[in-house]
PDB file of C-alpha atoms and ligand atoms in Angstrom:
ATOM      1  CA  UNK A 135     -12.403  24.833  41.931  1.00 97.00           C
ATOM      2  CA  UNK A 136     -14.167  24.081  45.540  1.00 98.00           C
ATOM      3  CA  UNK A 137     -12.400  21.280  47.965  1.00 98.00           C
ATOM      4  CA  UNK A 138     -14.320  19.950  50.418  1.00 98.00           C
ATOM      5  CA  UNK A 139     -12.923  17.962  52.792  1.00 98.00           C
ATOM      6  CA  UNK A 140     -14.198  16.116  55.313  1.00 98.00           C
ATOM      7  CA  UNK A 141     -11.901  14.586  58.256  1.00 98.00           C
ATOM      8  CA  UNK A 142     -11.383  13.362  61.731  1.00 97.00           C
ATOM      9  CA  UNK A 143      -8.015  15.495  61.565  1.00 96.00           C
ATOM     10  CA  UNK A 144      -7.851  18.310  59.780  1.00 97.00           C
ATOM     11  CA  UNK A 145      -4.690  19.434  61.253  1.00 96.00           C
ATOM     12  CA  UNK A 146      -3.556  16.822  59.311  1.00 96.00           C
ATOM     13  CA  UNK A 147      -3.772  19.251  56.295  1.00 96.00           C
ATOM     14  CA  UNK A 148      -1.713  22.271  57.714  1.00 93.00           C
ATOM     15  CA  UNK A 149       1.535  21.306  56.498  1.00 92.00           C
ATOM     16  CA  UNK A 150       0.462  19.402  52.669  1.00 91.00           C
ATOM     17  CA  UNK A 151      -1.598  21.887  51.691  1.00 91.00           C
ATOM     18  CA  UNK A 152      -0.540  25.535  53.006  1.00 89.00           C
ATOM     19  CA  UNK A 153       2.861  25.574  51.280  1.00 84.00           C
ATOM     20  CA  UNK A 154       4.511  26.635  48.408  1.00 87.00           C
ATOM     21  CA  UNK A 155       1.768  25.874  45.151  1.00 90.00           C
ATOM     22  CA  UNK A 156      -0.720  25.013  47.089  1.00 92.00           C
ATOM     23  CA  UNK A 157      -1.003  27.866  49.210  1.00 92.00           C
ATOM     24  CA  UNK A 158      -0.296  30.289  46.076  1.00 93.00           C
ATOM     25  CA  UNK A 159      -2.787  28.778  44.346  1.00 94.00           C
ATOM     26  CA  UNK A 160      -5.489  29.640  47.288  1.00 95.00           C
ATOM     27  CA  UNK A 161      -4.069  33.018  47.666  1.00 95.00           C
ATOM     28  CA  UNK A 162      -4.717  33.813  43.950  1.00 95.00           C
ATOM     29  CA  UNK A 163      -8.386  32.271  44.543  1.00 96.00           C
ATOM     30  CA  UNK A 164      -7.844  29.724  41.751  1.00 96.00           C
ATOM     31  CA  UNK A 165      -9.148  27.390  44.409  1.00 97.00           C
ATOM     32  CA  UNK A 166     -10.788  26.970  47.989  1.00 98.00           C
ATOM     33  CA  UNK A 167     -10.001  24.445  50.097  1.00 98.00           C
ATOM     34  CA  UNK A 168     -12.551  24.140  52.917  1.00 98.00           C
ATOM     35  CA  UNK A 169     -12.010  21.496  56.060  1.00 98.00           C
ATOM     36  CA  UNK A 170     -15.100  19.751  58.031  1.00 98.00           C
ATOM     37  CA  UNK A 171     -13.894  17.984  60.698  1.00 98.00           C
ATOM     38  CA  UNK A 172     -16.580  15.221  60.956  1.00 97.00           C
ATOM     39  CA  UNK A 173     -17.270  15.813  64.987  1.00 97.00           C
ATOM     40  CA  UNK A 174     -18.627  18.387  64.893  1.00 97.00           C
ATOM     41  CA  UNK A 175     -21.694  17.124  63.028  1.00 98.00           C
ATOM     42  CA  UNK A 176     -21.680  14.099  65.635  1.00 97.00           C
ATOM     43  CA  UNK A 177     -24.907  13.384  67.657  1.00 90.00           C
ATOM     44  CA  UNK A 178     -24.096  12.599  70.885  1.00 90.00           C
ATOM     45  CA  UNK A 179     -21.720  14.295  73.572  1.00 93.00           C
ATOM     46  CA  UNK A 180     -18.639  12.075  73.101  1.00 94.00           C
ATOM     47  CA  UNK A 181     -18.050  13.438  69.487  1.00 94.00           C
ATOM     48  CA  UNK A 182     -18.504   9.700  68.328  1.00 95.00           C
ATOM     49  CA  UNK A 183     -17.670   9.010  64.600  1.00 96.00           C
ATOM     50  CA  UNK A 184     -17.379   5.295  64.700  1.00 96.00           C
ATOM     51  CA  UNK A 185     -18.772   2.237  66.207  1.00 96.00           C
ATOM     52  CA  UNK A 186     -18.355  -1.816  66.748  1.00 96.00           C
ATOM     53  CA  UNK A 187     -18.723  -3.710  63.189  1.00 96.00           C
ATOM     54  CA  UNK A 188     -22.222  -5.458  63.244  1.00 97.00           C
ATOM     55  CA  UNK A 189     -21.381  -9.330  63.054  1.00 97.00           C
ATOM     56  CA  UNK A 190     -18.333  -8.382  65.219  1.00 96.00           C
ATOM     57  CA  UNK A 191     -14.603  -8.717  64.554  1.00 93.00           C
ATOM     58  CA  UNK A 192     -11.931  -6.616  65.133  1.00 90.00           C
ATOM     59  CA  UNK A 193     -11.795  -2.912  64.263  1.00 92.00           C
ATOM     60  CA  UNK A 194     -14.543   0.415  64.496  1.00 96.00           C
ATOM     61  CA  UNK A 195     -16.248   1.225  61.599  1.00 97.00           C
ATOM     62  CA  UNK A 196     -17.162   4.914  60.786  1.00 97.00           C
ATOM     63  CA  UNK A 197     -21.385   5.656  61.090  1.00 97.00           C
ATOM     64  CA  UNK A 198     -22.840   7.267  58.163  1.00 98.00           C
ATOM     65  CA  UNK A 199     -25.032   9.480  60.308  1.00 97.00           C
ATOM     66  CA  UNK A 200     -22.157  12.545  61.073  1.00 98.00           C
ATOM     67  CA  UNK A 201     -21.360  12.034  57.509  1.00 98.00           C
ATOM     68  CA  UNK A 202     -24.544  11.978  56.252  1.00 98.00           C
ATOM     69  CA  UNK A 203     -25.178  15.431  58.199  1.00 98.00           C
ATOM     70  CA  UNK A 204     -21.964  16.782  56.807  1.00 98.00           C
ATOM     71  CA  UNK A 205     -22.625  15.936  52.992  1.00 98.00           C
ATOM     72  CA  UNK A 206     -26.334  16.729  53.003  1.00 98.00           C
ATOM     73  CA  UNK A 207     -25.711  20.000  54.375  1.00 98.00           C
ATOM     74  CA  UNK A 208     -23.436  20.698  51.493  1.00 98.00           C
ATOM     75  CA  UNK A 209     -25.295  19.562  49.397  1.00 98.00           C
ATOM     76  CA  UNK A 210     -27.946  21.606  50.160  1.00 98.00           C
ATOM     77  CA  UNK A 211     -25.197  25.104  49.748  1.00 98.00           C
ATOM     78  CA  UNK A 212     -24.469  23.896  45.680  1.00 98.00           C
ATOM     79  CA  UNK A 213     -24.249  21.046  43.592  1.00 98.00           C
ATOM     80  CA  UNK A 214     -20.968  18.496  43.651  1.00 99.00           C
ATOM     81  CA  UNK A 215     -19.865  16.996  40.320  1.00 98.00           C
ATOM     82  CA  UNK A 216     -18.204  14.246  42.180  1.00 98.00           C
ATOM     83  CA  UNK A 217     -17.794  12.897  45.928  1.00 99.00           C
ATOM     84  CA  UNK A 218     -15.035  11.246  46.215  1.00 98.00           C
ATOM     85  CA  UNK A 219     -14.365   8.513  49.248  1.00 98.00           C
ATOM     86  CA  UNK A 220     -10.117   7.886  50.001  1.00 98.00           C
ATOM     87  CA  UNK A 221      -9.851   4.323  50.155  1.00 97.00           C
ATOM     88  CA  UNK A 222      -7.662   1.323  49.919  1.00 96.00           C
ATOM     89  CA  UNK A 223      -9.897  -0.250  47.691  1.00 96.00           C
ATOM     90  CA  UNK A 224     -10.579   2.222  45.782  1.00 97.00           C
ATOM     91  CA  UNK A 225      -9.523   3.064  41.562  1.00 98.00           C
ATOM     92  CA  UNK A 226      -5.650   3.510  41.383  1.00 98.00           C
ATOM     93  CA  UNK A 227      -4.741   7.050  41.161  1.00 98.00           C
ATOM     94  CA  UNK A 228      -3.019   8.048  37.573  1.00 96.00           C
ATOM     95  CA  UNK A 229      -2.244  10.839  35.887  1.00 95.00           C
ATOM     96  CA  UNK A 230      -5.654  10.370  33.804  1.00 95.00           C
ATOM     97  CA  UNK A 231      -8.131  11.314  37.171  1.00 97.00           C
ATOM     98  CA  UNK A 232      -5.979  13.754  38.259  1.00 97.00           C
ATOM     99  CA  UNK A 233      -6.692  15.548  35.136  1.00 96.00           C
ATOM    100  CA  UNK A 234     -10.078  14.586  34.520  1.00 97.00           C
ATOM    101  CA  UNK A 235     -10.513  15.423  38.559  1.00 98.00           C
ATOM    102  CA  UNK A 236      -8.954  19.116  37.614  1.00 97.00           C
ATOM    103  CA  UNK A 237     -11.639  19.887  35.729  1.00 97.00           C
ATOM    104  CA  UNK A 238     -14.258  20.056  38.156  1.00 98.00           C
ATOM    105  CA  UNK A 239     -15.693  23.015  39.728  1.00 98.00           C
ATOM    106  CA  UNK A 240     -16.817  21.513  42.960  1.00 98.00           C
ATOM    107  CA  UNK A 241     -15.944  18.113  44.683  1.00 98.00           C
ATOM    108  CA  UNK A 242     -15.702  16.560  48.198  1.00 99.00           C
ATOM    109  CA  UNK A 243     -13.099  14.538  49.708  1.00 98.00           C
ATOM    110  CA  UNK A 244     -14.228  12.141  52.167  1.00 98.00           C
ATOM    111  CA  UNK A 245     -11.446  10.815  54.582  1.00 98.00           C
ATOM    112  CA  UNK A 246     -11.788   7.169  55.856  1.00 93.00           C
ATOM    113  CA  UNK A 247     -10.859   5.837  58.759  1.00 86.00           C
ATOM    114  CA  UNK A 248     -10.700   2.950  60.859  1.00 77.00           C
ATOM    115  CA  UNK A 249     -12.142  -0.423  59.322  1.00 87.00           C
ATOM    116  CA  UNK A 250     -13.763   2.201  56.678  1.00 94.00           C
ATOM    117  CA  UNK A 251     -16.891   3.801  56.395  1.00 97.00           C
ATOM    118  CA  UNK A 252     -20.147   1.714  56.656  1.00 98.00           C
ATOM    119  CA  UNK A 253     -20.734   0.170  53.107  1.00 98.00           C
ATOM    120  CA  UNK A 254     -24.304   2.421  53.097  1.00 98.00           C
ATOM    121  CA  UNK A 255     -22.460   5.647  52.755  1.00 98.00           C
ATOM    122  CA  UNK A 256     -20.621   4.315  49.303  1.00 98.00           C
ATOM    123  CA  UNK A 257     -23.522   3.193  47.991  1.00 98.00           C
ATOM    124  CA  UNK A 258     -25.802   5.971  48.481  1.00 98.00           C
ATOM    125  CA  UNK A 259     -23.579   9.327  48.620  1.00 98.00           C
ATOM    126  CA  UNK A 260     -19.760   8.247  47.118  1.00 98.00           C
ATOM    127  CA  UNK A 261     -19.395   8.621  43.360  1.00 98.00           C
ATOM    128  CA  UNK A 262     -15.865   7.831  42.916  1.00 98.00           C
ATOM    129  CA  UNK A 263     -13.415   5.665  45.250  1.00 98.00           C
ATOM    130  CA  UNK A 264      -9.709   6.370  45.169  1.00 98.00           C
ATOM    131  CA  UNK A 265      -6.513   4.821  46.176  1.00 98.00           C
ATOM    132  CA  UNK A 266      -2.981   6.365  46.038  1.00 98.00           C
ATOM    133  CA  UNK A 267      -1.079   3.191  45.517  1.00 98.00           C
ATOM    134  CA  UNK A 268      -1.135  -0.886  47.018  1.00 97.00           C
ATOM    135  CA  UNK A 269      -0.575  -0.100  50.883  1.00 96.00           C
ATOM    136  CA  UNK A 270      -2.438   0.997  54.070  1.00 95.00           C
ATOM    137  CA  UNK A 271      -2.355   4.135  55.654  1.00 96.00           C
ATOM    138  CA  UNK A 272      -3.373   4.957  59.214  1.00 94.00           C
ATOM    139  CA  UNK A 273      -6.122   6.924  57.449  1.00 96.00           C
ATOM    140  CA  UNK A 274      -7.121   8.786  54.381  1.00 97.00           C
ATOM    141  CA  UNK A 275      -5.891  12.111  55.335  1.00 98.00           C
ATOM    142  CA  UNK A 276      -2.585  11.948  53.584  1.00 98.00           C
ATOM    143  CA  UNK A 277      -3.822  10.152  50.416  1.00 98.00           C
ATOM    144  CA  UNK A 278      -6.412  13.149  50.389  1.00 98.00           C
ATOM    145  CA  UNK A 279      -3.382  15.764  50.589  1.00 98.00           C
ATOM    146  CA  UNK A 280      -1.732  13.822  47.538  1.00 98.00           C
ATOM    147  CA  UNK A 281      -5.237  13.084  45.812  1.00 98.00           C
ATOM    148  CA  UNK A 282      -5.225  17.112  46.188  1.00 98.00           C
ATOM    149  CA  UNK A 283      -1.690  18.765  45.431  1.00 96.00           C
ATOM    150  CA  UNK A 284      -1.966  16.565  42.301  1.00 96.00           C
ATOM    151  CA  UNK A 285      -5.104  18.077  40.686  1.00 97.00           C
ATOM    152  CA  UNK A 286      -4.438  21.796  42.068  1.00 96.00           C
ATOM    153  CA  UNK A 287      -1.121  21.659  40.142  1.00 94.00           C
ATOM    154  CA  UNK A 288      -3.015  21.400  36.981  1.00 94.00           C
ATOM    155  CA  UNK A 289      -5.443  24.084  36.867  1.00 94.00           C
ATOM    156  CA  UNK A 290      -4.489  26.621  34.636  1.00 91.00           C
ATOM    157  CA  UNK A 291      -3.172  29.458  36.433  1.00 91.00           C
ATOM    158  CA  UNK A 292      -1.439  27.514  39.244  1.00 91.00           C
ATOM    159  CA  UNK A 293       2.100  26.781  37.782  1.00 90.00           C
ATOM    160  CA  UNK A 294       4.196  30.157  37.418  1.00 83.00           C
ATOM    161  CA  UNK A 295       4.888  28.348  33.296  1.00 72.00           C
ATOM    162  CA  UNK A 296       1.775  27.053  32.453  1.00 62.00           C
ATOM    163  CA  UNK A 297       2.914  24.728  30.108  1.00 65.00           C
ATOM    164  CA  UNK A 298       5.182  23.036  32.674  1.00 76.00           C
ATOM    165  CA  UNK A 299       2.489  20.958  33.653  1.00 79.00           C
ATOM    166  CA  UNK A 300       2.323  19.206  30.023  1.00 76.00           C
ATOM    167  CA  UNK A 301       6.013  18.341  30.344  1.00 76.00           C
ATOM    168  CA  UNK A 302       5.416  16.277  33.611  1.00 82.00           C
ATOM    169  CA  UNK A 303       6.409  12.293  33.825  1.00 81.00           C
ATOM    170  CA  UNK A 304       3.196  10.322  32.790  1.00 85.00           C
ATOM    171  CA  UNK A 305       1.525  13.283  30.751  1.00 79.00           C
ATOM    172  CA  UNK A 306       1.831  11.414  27.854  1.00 87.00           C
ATOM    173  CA  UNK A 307       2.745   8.000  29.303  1.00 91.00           C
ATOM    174  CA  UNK A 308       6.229   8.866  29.292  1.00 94.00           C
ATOM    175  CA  UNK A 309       8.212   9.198  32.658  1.00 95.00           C
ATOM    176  CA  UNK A 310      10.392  12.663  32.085  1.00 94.00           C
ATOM    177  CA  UNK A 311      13.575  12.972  30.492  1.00 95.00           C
ATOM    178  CA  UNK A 312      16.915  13.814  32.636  1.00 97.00           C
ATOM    179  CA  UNK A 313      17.710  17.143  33.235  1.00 97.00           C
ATOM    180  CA  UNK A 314      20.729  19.387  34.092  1.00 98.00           C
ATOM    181  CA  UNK A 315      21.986  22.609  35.259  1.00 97.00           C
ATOM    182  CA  UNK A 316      24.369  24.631  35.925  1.00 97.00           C
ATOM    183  CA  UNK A 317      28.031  24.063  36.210  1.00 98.00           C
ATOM    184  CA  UNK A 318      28.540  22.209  32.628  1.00 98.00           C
ATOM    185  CA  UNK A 319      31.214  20.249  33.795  1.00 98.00           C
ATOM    186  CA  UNK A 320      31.721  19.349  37.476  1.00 98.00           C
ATOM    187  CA  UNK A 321      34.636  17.093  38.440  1.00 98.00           C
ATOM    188  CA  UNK A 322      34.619  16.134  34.865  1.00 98.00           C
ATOM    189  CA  UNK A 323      31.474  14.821  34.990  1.00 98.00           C
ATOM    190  CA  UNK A 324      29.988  16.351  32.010  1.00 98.00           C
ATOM    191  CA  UNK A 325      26.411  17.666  30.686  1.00 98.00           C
ATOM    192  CA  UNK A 326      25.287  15.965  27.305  1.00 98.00           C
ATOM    193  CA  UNK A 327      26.899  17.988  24.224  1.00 98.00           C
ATOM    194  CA  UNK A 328      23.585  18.197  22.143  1.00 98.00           C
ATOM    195  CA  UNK A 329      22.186  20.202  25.049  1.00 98.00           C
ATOM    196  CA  UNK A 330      24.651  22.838  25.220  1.00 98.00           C
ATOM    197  CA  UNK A 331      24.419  23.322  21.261  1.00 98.00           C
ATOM    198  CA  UNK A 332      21.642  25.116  21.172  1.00 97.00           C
ATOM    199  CA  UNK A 333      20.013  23.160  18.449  1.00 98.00           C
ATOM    200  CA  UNK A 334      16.417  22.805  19.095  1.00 98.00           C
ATOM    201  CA  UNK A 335      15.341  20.286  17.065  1.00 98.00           C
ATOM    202  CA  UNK A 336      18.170  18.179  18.289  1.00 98.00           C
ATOM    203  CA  UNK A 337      17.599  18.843  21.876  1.00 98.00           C
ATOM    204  CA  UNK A 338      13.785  17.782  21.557  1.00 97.00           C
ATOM    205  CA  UNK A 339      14.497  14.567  19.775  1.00 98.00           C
ATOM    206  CA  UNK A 340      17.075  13.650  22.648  1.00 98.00           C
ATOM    207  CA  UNK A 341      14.708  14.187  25.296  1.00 97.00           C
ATOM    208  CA  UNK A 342      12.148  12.148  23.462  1.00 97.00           C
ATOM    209  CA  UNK A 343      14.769   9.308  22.962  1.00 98.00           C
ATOM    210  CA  UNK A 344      15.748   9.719  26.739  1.00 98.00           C
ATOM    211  CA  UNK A 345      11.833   9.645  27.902  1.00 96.00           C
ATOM    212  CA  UNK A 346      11.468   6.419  26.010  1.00 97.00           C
ATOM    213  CA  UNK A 347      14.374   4.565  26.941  1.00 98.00           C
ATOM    214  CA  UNK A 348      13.492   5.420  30.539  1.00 97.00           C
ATOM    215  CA  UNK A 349      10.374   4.427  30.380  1.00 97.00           C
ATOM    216  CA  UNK A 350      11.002   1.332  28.716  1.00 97.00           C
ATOM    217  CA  UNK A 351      13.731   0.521  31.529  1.00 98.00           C
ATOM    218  CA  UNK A 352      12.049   1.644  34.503  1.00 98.00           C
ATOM    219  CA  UNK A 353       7.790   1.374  33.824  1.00 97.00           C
ATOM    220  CA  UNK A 354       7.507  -0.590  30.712  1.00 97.00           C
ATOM    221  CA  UNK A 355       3.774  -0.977  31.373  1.00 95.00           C
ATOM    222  CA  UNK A 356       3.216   2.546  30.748  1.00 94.00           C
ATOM    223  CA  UNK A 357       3.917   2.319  26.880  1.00 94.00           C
ATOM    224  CA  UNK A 358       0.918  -0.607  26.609  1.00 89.00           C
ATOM    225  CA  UNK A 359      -1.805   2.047  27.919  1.00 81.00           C
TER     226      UNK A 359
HETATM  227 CL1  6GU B 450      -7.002   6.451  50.059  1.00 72.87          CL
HETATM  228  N1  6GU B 450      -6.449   5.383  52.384  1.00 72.87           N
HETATM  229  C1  6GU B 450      -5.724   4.601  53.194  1.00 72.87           C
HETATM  230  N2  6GU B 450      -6.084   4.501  54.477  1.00 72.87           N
HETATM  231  N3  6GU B 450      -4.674   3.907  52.800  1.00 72.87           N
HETATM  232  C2  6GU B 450      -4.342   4.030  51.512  1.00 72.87           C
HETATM  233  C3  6GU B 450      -5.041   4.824  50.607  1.00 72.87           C
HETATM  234  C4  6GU B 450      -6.120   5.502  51.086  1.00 72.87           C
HETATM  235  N4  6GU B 450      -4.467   4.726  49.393  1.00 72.87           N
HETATM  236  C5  6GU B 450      -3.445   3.900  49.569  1.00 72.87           C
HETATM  237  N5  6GU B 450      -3.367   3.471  50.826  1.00 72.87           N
END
């Protein structure tokens, strides 16, 4: 899979997305992740990216011409299955588009800013709008960097146990079950028997009981969907 991201800060990215996974990930070339930093494809000699809101109010709105540049001229290098704006307003992020999202082969990420984007670039180059939860970030830079470590996770190849990645909370709208470690006992506060016995039917229908009560407790919604 290709990333491309386009941004007013790409430094943004350094720490989210050159650690640990992600990084591994983009050492073993399961994906690229390629920045754009949206000045450089402004016009004039202030590096502009935004400007007043026509009908006035409060707040700069970012020009579609830089971005417009920017996209077209990826565009023009291969074809995008989706183009993807970060925005308040945009579809909730689940579990569901991350893994429909992982499939891809190449996408773009466009970072908003500001009061937004003007309204012309999401209805003539944006495909998909997304939103990592119900609150406002300074910008979409860090809802990109969670939009992102959440899809790279599940292409195959990027988890050291691949299958780890189908025992994840909200794989199959359950949250996960608890788990434990080493000691067994520590100041008498004990590990659950059936887990220590070794019996693996019995340990797999406890987890499933434990997913389901936790679920039920803590996101009850999730067992409508
Ligand atoms: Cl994608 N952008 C901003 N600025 N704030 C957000 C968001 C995105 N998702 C949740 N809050």
């Amino acid at each position: 899979m290709r990333i491309d991201i386009i941004t007013v800060l790409p430094q943004i990215f350094d720490g989210p997305l050159n650690n640990s996974i992600v990084q591994r990930a983009q050492d073993k070339g399961l994906i690229e992740i390629h920045f754009h930093n949206l000045r450089d494809y402004a016009n004039d000699k202030y590096k502009s990216v935004d400007d007043y809101a026509y009908g006035g109010g409060a707040g700069m709105v970012m020009t579609i011409e830089p971005i417009a540049k920017c996209v077209d001229k990826l565009k023009a290098e291969r074809d995008y299955d989706e183009i993807i704006y970060m925005t308040p307003d945009g579809e909730l992020l689940d579990q569901g588009i991350t893994n429909q999202v992982s499939v891809l082969k190449n996408i773009i990420v466009l970072c908003g800013h500001y009061k937004g984007v003007d309204e012309r670039v999401r209805q003539y180059y944006i495909t998909r709008e997304i939103s990592i939860g119900d609150y406002v970030l300074s910008g979409g830079e860090l809802a990109a960097a969670v939009f992102c470590d959440a899809i790279i996770r599940l292409i195959p190849g990027v988890l050291n146990d691949e299958t780890s990645a189908l025992f994840d909370s909200f794989q199959d709208n359950l949250l996960a079950p608890p788990v434990y470690t080493r000691p067994a006992d520590f100041k008498g506060w004990k590990v659950p028997d059936v887990l220590l016995s070794g019996n693996e039917k019995e340990i797999e229908k406890w987890r499933h009981e434990r997913a389901v009560e936790r679920t039920k407790e803590r996101r009850p919604g999730l067992l409508d969907e």
